[in-house]
Coordinates of N, CA, C and O in Angstrom, one line a residue:
M96 N 1.1 -1.3 -0.2 CA 0.0 0.2 -0.3 C 0.7 1.1 0.1 O 1.7 1.1 0.7
G97 N 0.7 2.2 -0.7 CA 1.1 3.2 -1.2 C 1.1 4.4 0.4 O 0.6 4.4 1.3
R98 N 2.2 5.2 0.8 CA 1.5 6.1 1.8 C 0.4 7.4 1.7 O 0.3 7.3 2.4
C99 N 0.0 7.2 0.2 CA -1.5 8.6 0.6 C -2.5 7.3 1.2 O -2.7 7.5 2.0
N100 N -2.5 6.0 0.9 CA -3.5 5.5 1.4 C -3.0 4.8 3.0 O -4.3 4.4 3.7
E101 N -2.3 4.8 3.5 CA -1.4 4.5 4.4 C -2.2 5.9 5.4 O -2.5 5.6 6.9
A102 N -2.0 7.1 4.6 CA -2.3 7.9 5.8 C -3.4 8.2 5.9 O -4.0 8.3 7.0
R103 N -4.3 7.7 5.1 CA -5.9 7.8 5.5 C -5.7 6.8 5.8 O -7.2 7.1 6.9
E104 N -5.4 5.4 5.9 CA -6.2 4.6 7.3 C -5.6 5.0 8.4 O -6.4 4.7 9.1
R105 N -4.1 5.2 8.5 CA -4.2 6.2 9.9 C -5.2 6.9 10.3 O -5.3 7.0 11.6
L106 N -5.3 7.9 9.7 CA -6.5 8.9 10.0 C -7.8 8.4 10.7 O -8.3 9.0 11.5
V107 N -8.0 7.1 9.7 CA -9.2 6.6 9.6 C -9.7 6.1 11.5 O -9.9 5.9 12.4
E108 N -8.1 5.7 11.8 CA -7.9 4.5 13.2 C -8.0 5.4 13.8 O -8.2 5.7 15.2
T109 N -7.7 6.8 13.9 CA -6.8 7.7 14.8 C -8.4 7.8 15.1 O -8.7 8.1 16.6
L110 N -9.2 8.5 14.3 CA -10.5 8.9 14.5 C -11.6 8.0 15.0 O -11.8 8.2 16.4
E111 N -11.6 6.6 14.8 CA -12.4 5.9 15.0 C -11.8 5.6 17.0 O -12.7 4.8 18.0
D112 N -10.4 5.6 16.8 CA -10.1 6.1 18.1 C -10.5 6.7 19.4 O -11.0 6.6 20.5
A113 N -11.0 7.7 19.0 CA -11.6 8.9 19.7 C -13.0 8.5 19.2 O -14.0 9.3 20.1
S114 N -13.4 6.9 19.7 CA -14.8 6.9 19.3 C -15.9 7.8 18.5 O -17.0 8.2 18.6
L115 N -15.7 7.6 17.3 CA -16.1 8.6 16.3 C -16.1 7.2 15.3 O -15.4 6.3 14.9
V116 N -17.9 7.5 14.7 CA -18.1 6.5 13.7 C -17.8 7.6 12.5 O -17.9 8.2 12.1
V117 N -16.7 6.6 11.3 CA -16.1 7.2 10.3 C -16.9 6.3 9.0 O -16.6 5.0 9.4
V118 N -17.0 7.4 8.5 CA -17.3 6.6 6.8 C -16.2 7.0 6.3 O -16.1 8.5 5.5
S119 N -16.0 6.7 4.6 CA -15.0 7.5 3.3 C -16.0 7.3 2.2 O -15.2 7.8 1.4
D120 N -17.3 7.0 2.2 CA -17.7 6.6 1.0 C -19.4 6.8 1.7 O -19.7 7.0 2.3
A121 N -19.5 8.4 0.5 CA -21.2 8.9 0.7 C -22.5 8.0 1.0 O -23.2 8.4 1.8
R122 N -22.2 6.6 0.1 CA -23.2 5.8 0.4 C -23.2 5.5 1.7 O -24.3 5.0 1.6
N123 N -22.3 5.9 2.2 CA -22.5 4.4 3.8 C -22.8 6.2 5.1 O -22.7 5.1 5.9
I124 N -23.2 7.1 4.8 CA -23.0 7.8 5.7 C -24.9 8.2 6.3 O -25.5 7.7 5.8
R125 N -24.6 8.4 7.7 CA -25.6 8.7 8.7 C -25.1 9.7 9.6 O -23.9 9.8 10.3
P126 N -26.4 10.2 9.7 CA -26.4 11.3 10.4 C -25.5 11.1 12.0 O -25.5 9.8 12.2
G127 N -24.6 11.9 12.8 CA -24.0 11.2 14.0 C -22.6 10.8 13.5 O -21.4 10.8 14.0
C128 N -22.4 10.8 12.2 CA -20.9 10.7 11.5 C -19.7 11.9 11.5 O -20.5 12.9 11.4
V129 N -18.8 10.8 11.0 CA -18.0 11.9 10.4 C -17.4 11.3 9.0 O -17.1 10.1 9.0
I130 N -17.4 11.7 7.8 CA -17.0 11.2 6.6 C -15.0 12.1 6.2 O -15.4 13.3 6.3
I131 N -14.7 11.4 5.7 CA -13.1 11.4 5.2 C -13.5 12.1 3.6 O -13.6 11.0 3.0
D132 N -13.4 13.2 3.1 CA -13.0 13.5 1.8 C -11.7 13.0 1.1 O -10.6 13.5 2.2
P133 N -11.5 13.3 -0.2 CA -10.2 12.6 -0.3 C -9.4 13.9 -0.1 O -9.5 15.3 -0.1
P134 N -7.7 13.9 -0.1 CA -7.3 14.7 0.8 C -6.4 16.0 -0.6 O -6.5 15.3 -1.9
T135 N -5.9 16.8 -0.3 CA -5.2 17.9 -1.3 C -3.8 17.2 -0.4 O -3.2 17.3 0.6
I136 N -2.7 17.1 -1.7 CA -1.4 16.5 -1.9 C -0.3 17.5 -1.9 O -0.9 17.6 -3.0
T137 N 0.4 17.6 -1.0 CA 1.9 18.8 -1.2 C 2.9 17.2 -1.1 O 2.5 17.0 -0.4
R138 N 3.9 17.6 -2.1 CA 5.3 16.6 -1.9 C 6.2 18.0 -0.6 O 6.5 19.3 -0.7
S139 N 6.4 17.8 0.5 CA 7.0 18.5 1.3 C 8.5 17.9 1.8 O 9.4 19.1 1.6
T140 N 8.5 17.1 1.8 CA 10.3 16.5 1.0 C 10.6 15.5 -0.1 O 9.5 14.7 -0.4
P141 N 11.9 14.9 0.0 CA 11.9 13.7 -1.6 C 10.9 12.6 -1.2 O 10.7 12.2 -2.3
V142 N 10.7 12.4 0.1 CA 10.2 11.3 0.4 C 8.9 11.2 1.4 O 7.9 10.4 1.3
Q143 N 8.7 12.6 1.6 CA 7.5 12.8 2.7 C 6.1 13.5 2.3 O 6.8 13.8 1.0
I144 N 5.1 13.4 2.2 CA 4.1 14.3 1.6 C 3.2 15.0 2.7 O 3.2 14.2 3.4
S145 N 3.1 15.7 2.6 CA 1.6 17.0 3.0 C 0.7 16.6 3.0 O 0.0 16.8 1.3
M146 N -1.1 16.3 3.8 CA -2.0 15.7 2.9 C -2.6 16.7 3.8 O -2.1 17.4 4.6
E147 N -3.9 17.2 3.3 CA -4.7 18.0 4.7 C -6.2 17.4 3.8 O -6.5 17.3 2.7
F148 N -6.9 16.7 5.0 CA -7.9 16.0 4.7 C -9.2 16.5 5.4 O -9.0 17.7 6.1
I149 N -10.2 17.1 4.9 CA -11.9 17.7 5.0 C -12.2 16.8 5.8 O -12.7 15.3 4.9
V150 N -12.6 16.7 6.8 CA -13.3 15.9 8.0 C -15.0 16.5 7.7 O -14.3 17.3 8.4
T151 N -15.9 16.3 7.5 CA -17.1 16.3 7.7 C -18.1 15.9 8.6 O -18.0 14.5 8.6
A152 N -17.9 16.7 9.6 CA -19.5 16.1 10.7 C -20.5 16.2 10.0 O -20.7 17.8 9.8
V153 N -21.4 15.6 10.6 CA -22.8 15.2 9.8 C -23.9 15.1 10.6 O -23.8 14.4 12.3
Q154 N -25.1 15.8 10.8 CA -26.1 16.0 11.6 C -27.3 15.7 10.8 O -27.1 15.9 9.9
P155 N -28.7 15.0 11.6 CA -29.8 14.7 10.9 C -30.3 16.0 11.0 O -30.3 17.4 12.1
P156 N -31.2 16.8 10.1 CA -31.9 18.1 10.3 C -32.8 18.1 11.1 O -33.4 16.9 11.3
P157 N -33.6 18.5 11.0 CA -33.0 20.4 10.6 C -31.7 21.1 11.6 O -31.6 20.7 12.7
G158 N -31.1 21.7 10.9 CA -30.4 22.7 11.1 C -30.8 23.5 12.0 O -29.9 24.7 12.6
N159 N -31.0 23.0 13.6 CA -31.4 23.9 15.1 C -30.0 24.0 16.0 O -29.1 23.1 15.5
L160 N -30.7 24.6 16.5 CA -29.5 24.6 17.8 C -29.3 22.9 18.2 O -27.9 22.9 18.6
D161 N -29.9 21.7 18.2 CA -29.6 20.6 18.9 C -28.8 20.0 17.8 O -27.7 19.0 18.2
A162 N -28.5 20.5 16.8 CA -27.6 19.6 15.7 C -26.3 20.7 15.7 O -25.3 20.3 15.9
L163 N -26.6 21.9 16.1 CA -25.4 22.9 16.2 C -24.5 22.3 18.0 O -23.4 21.8 17.0
I164 N -25.3 22.0 18.7 CA -24.5 21.4 19.6 C -23.7 20.3 19.6 O -22.8 19.6 20.0
A165 N -24.6 18.7 18.8 CA -24.0 17.6 18.4 C -22.7 17.9 17.4 O -22.1 17.7 17.5
L166 N -22.9 18.9 16.6 CA -21.8 19.3 15.4 C -20.6 19.9 16.1 O -19.8 19.2 16.1
L167 N -20.7 20.7 17.0 CA -19.7 21.0 18.5 C -18.8 20.1 19.2 O -17.7 20.1 19.0
N168 N -19.8 19.4 19.2 CA -19.2 18.1 20.5 C -18.3 17.7 18.9 O -17.2 17.2 19.6
L169 N -18.8 17.1 18.1 CA -17.7 16.2 17.1 C -16.7 17.1 16.5 O -16.1 16.4 16.5
V170 N -16.8 18.5 16.4 CA -15.2 19.3 16.1 C -14.8 19.1 16.6 O -13.5 18.9 16.7
D171 N -14.6 19.3 18.6 CA -14.2 19.4 19.8 C -13.2 18.1 19.4 O -11.9 17.9 19.8
I172 N -14.1 16.3 18.9 CA -13.5 15.5 19.1 C -12.4 15.3 18.2 O -11.3 15.2 18.4
V173 N -13.2 16.1 17.2 CA -11.6 15.5 15.8 C -10.8 16.4 16.4 O -9.7 16.3 15.7
I174 N -10.8 18.4 16.7 CA -9.5 18.7 16.9 C -8.9 18.2 17.6 O -7.6 18.4 17.7
D175 N -9.6 17.8 19.6 CA -8.3 16.9 19.8 C -8.1 15.7 19.2 O -6.5 15.8 19.6
A176 N -8.5 14.9 18.6 CA -7.5 13.3 17.9 C -6.3 13.8 17.0 O -5.7 13.2 17.0
T177 N -6.8 14.7 16.1 CA -5.8 15.1 14.9 C -5.1 16.7 15.1 O -4.7 16.5 14.0
G178 N -5.2 17.6 15.2 CA -4.9 18.9 15.8 C -5.1 20.0 14.4 O -4.0 20.8 13.8
A179 N -6.4 19.8 14.2 CA -7.3 20.0 12.9 C -7.1 21.2 13.1 O -6.8 21.8 13.8
T180 N -6.5 22.3 11.9 CA -6.3 23.6 12.1 C -7.6 24.2 11.8 O -7.9 25.4 12.4
S181 N -8.3 24.0 11.1 CA -10.0 24.9 11.1 C -11.2 24.0 10.7 O -10.9 23.2 11.0
A182 N -12.5 24.8 11.4 CA -13.8 24.2 10.7 C -14.5 25.1 10.4 O -14.6 26.9 11.1
S183 N -15.9 24.7 9.6 CA -16.4 26.1 9.5 C -18.1 25.4 8.9 O -18.1 24.0 9.1
S184 N -19.3 26.0 9.2 CA -19.9 25.6 9.2 C -20.7 25.2 7.7 O -20.2 26.4 7.0
T185 N -21.6 24.1 7.3 CA -21.9 24.2 6.0 C -22.9 23.2 5.8 O -23.3 22.9 7.1
V186 N -23.3 22.7 4.8 CA -24.6 22.0 4.8 C -23.8 20.7 3.5 O -23.1 21.0 2.8
Y187 N -23.7 19.3 3.8 CA -23.4 18.4 3.6 C -24.6 18.0 2.7 O -25.4 16.7 3.2
S188 N -24.6 17.4 1.2 CA -25.4 17.6 0.8 C -25.6 15.8 0.1 O -24.4 15.4 -0.5
V189 N -26.5 14.9 0.4 CA -26.0 13.6 0.0 C -27.5 12.6 -0.3 O -28.4 13.0 0.9
G190 N -27.8 11.9 -1.1 CA -28.7 11.4 -1.6 C -29.9 12.0 -1.5 O -30.9 12.0 -1.4
G191 N -30.0 13.5 -1.6 CA -31.3 14.2 -2.2 C -31.5 14.8 -0.7 O -32.6 15.4 -0.5
Q192 N -30.7 15.1 0.2 CA -30.8 15.5 1.6 C -30.4 16.2 1.7 O -28.8 15.9 1.6
D193 N -30.5 17.6 2.0 CA -29.0 18.6 3.3 C -29.3 17.9 4.5 O -29.8 18.1 5.2
L194 N -27.3 17.9 5.2 CA -27.7 17.5 6.5 C -26.3 18.7 6.8 O -25.6 19.1 6.0
P195 N -27.1 19.5 8.3 CA -26.5 20.3 9.0 C -24.6 19.6 9.0 O -24.6 18.1 9.5
A196 N -23.6 20.5 8.9 CA -22.4 19.9 8.8 C -21.2 20.7 9.2 O -22.1 22.1 9.3
Y197 N -20.3 20.0 9.7 CA -18.8 21.2 9.7 C -18.3 20.2 9.0 O -17.6 19.2 9.1
Q198 N -17.5 21.4 8.3 CA -16.4 20.8 7.8 C -15.1 21.1 8.3 O -14.8 22.5 9.0
I199 N -14.0 19.9 9.1 CA -12.5 20.2 9.4 C -11.7 20.2 9.0 O -11.6 19.1 8.1
T200 N -11.0 21.0 8.8 CA -9.6 21.2 8.3 C -8.6 20.2 8.7 O -8.2 20.4 9.7
V201 N -8.1 18.9 8.5 CA -7.0 18.4 9.0 C -5.8 17.9 8.1 O -5.6 17.7 7.6
P202 N -4.7 18.6 8.7 CA -3.6 18.8 8.2 C -3.1 16.7 8.6 O -2.8 16.7 9.8
W203 N -2.4 16.5 7.7 CA -1.8 14.7 7.8 C -0.6 14.8 7.3 O -0.2 15.7 6.0
V204 N 0.3 14.1 7.5 CA 1.7 13.0 6.6 C 1.1 12.1 6.6 O 1.3 11.5 6.7
G205 N 2.0 12.2 5.2 CA 2.0 10.7 4.1 C 4.0 10.6 4.6 O 4.4 11.2 4.0
Y206 N 4.0 8.9 5.2 CA 5.5 9.1 5.3 C 5.7 7.7 4.4 O 5.2 6.8 3.9
P207 N 6.8 7.3 3.6 CA 7.2 6.3 2.6 C 6.9 5.4 3.4 O 7.2 5.2 5.0
A208 N 6.7 4.1 2.7 CA 7.2 2.7 3.1 C 7.5 1.8 3.9 O 9.0 2.3 3.3

């Protein structure tokens, strides 16, 4: 397995170890989980790559105060587990449904195998 996929799997394991439900395929999304979108990748050294994943926390509609409180709790967990650098409120559209969400920017490193 290459360093990009190994880094993604490490991120999944890190989030699961923090007791989060993690999906990597939008077909499997369900409210109360986080989904990992494909990363932005930059080569930082001849062997190491810098990656930036967007981890999106989602909750069921409507986007009311209950959803916000639950989302902010998920954001806290992701930040504490990964060292995320930013988060912003959004809507995640999947299967014809708009879910209240937060996009969390997670810097990550890919190491050579």
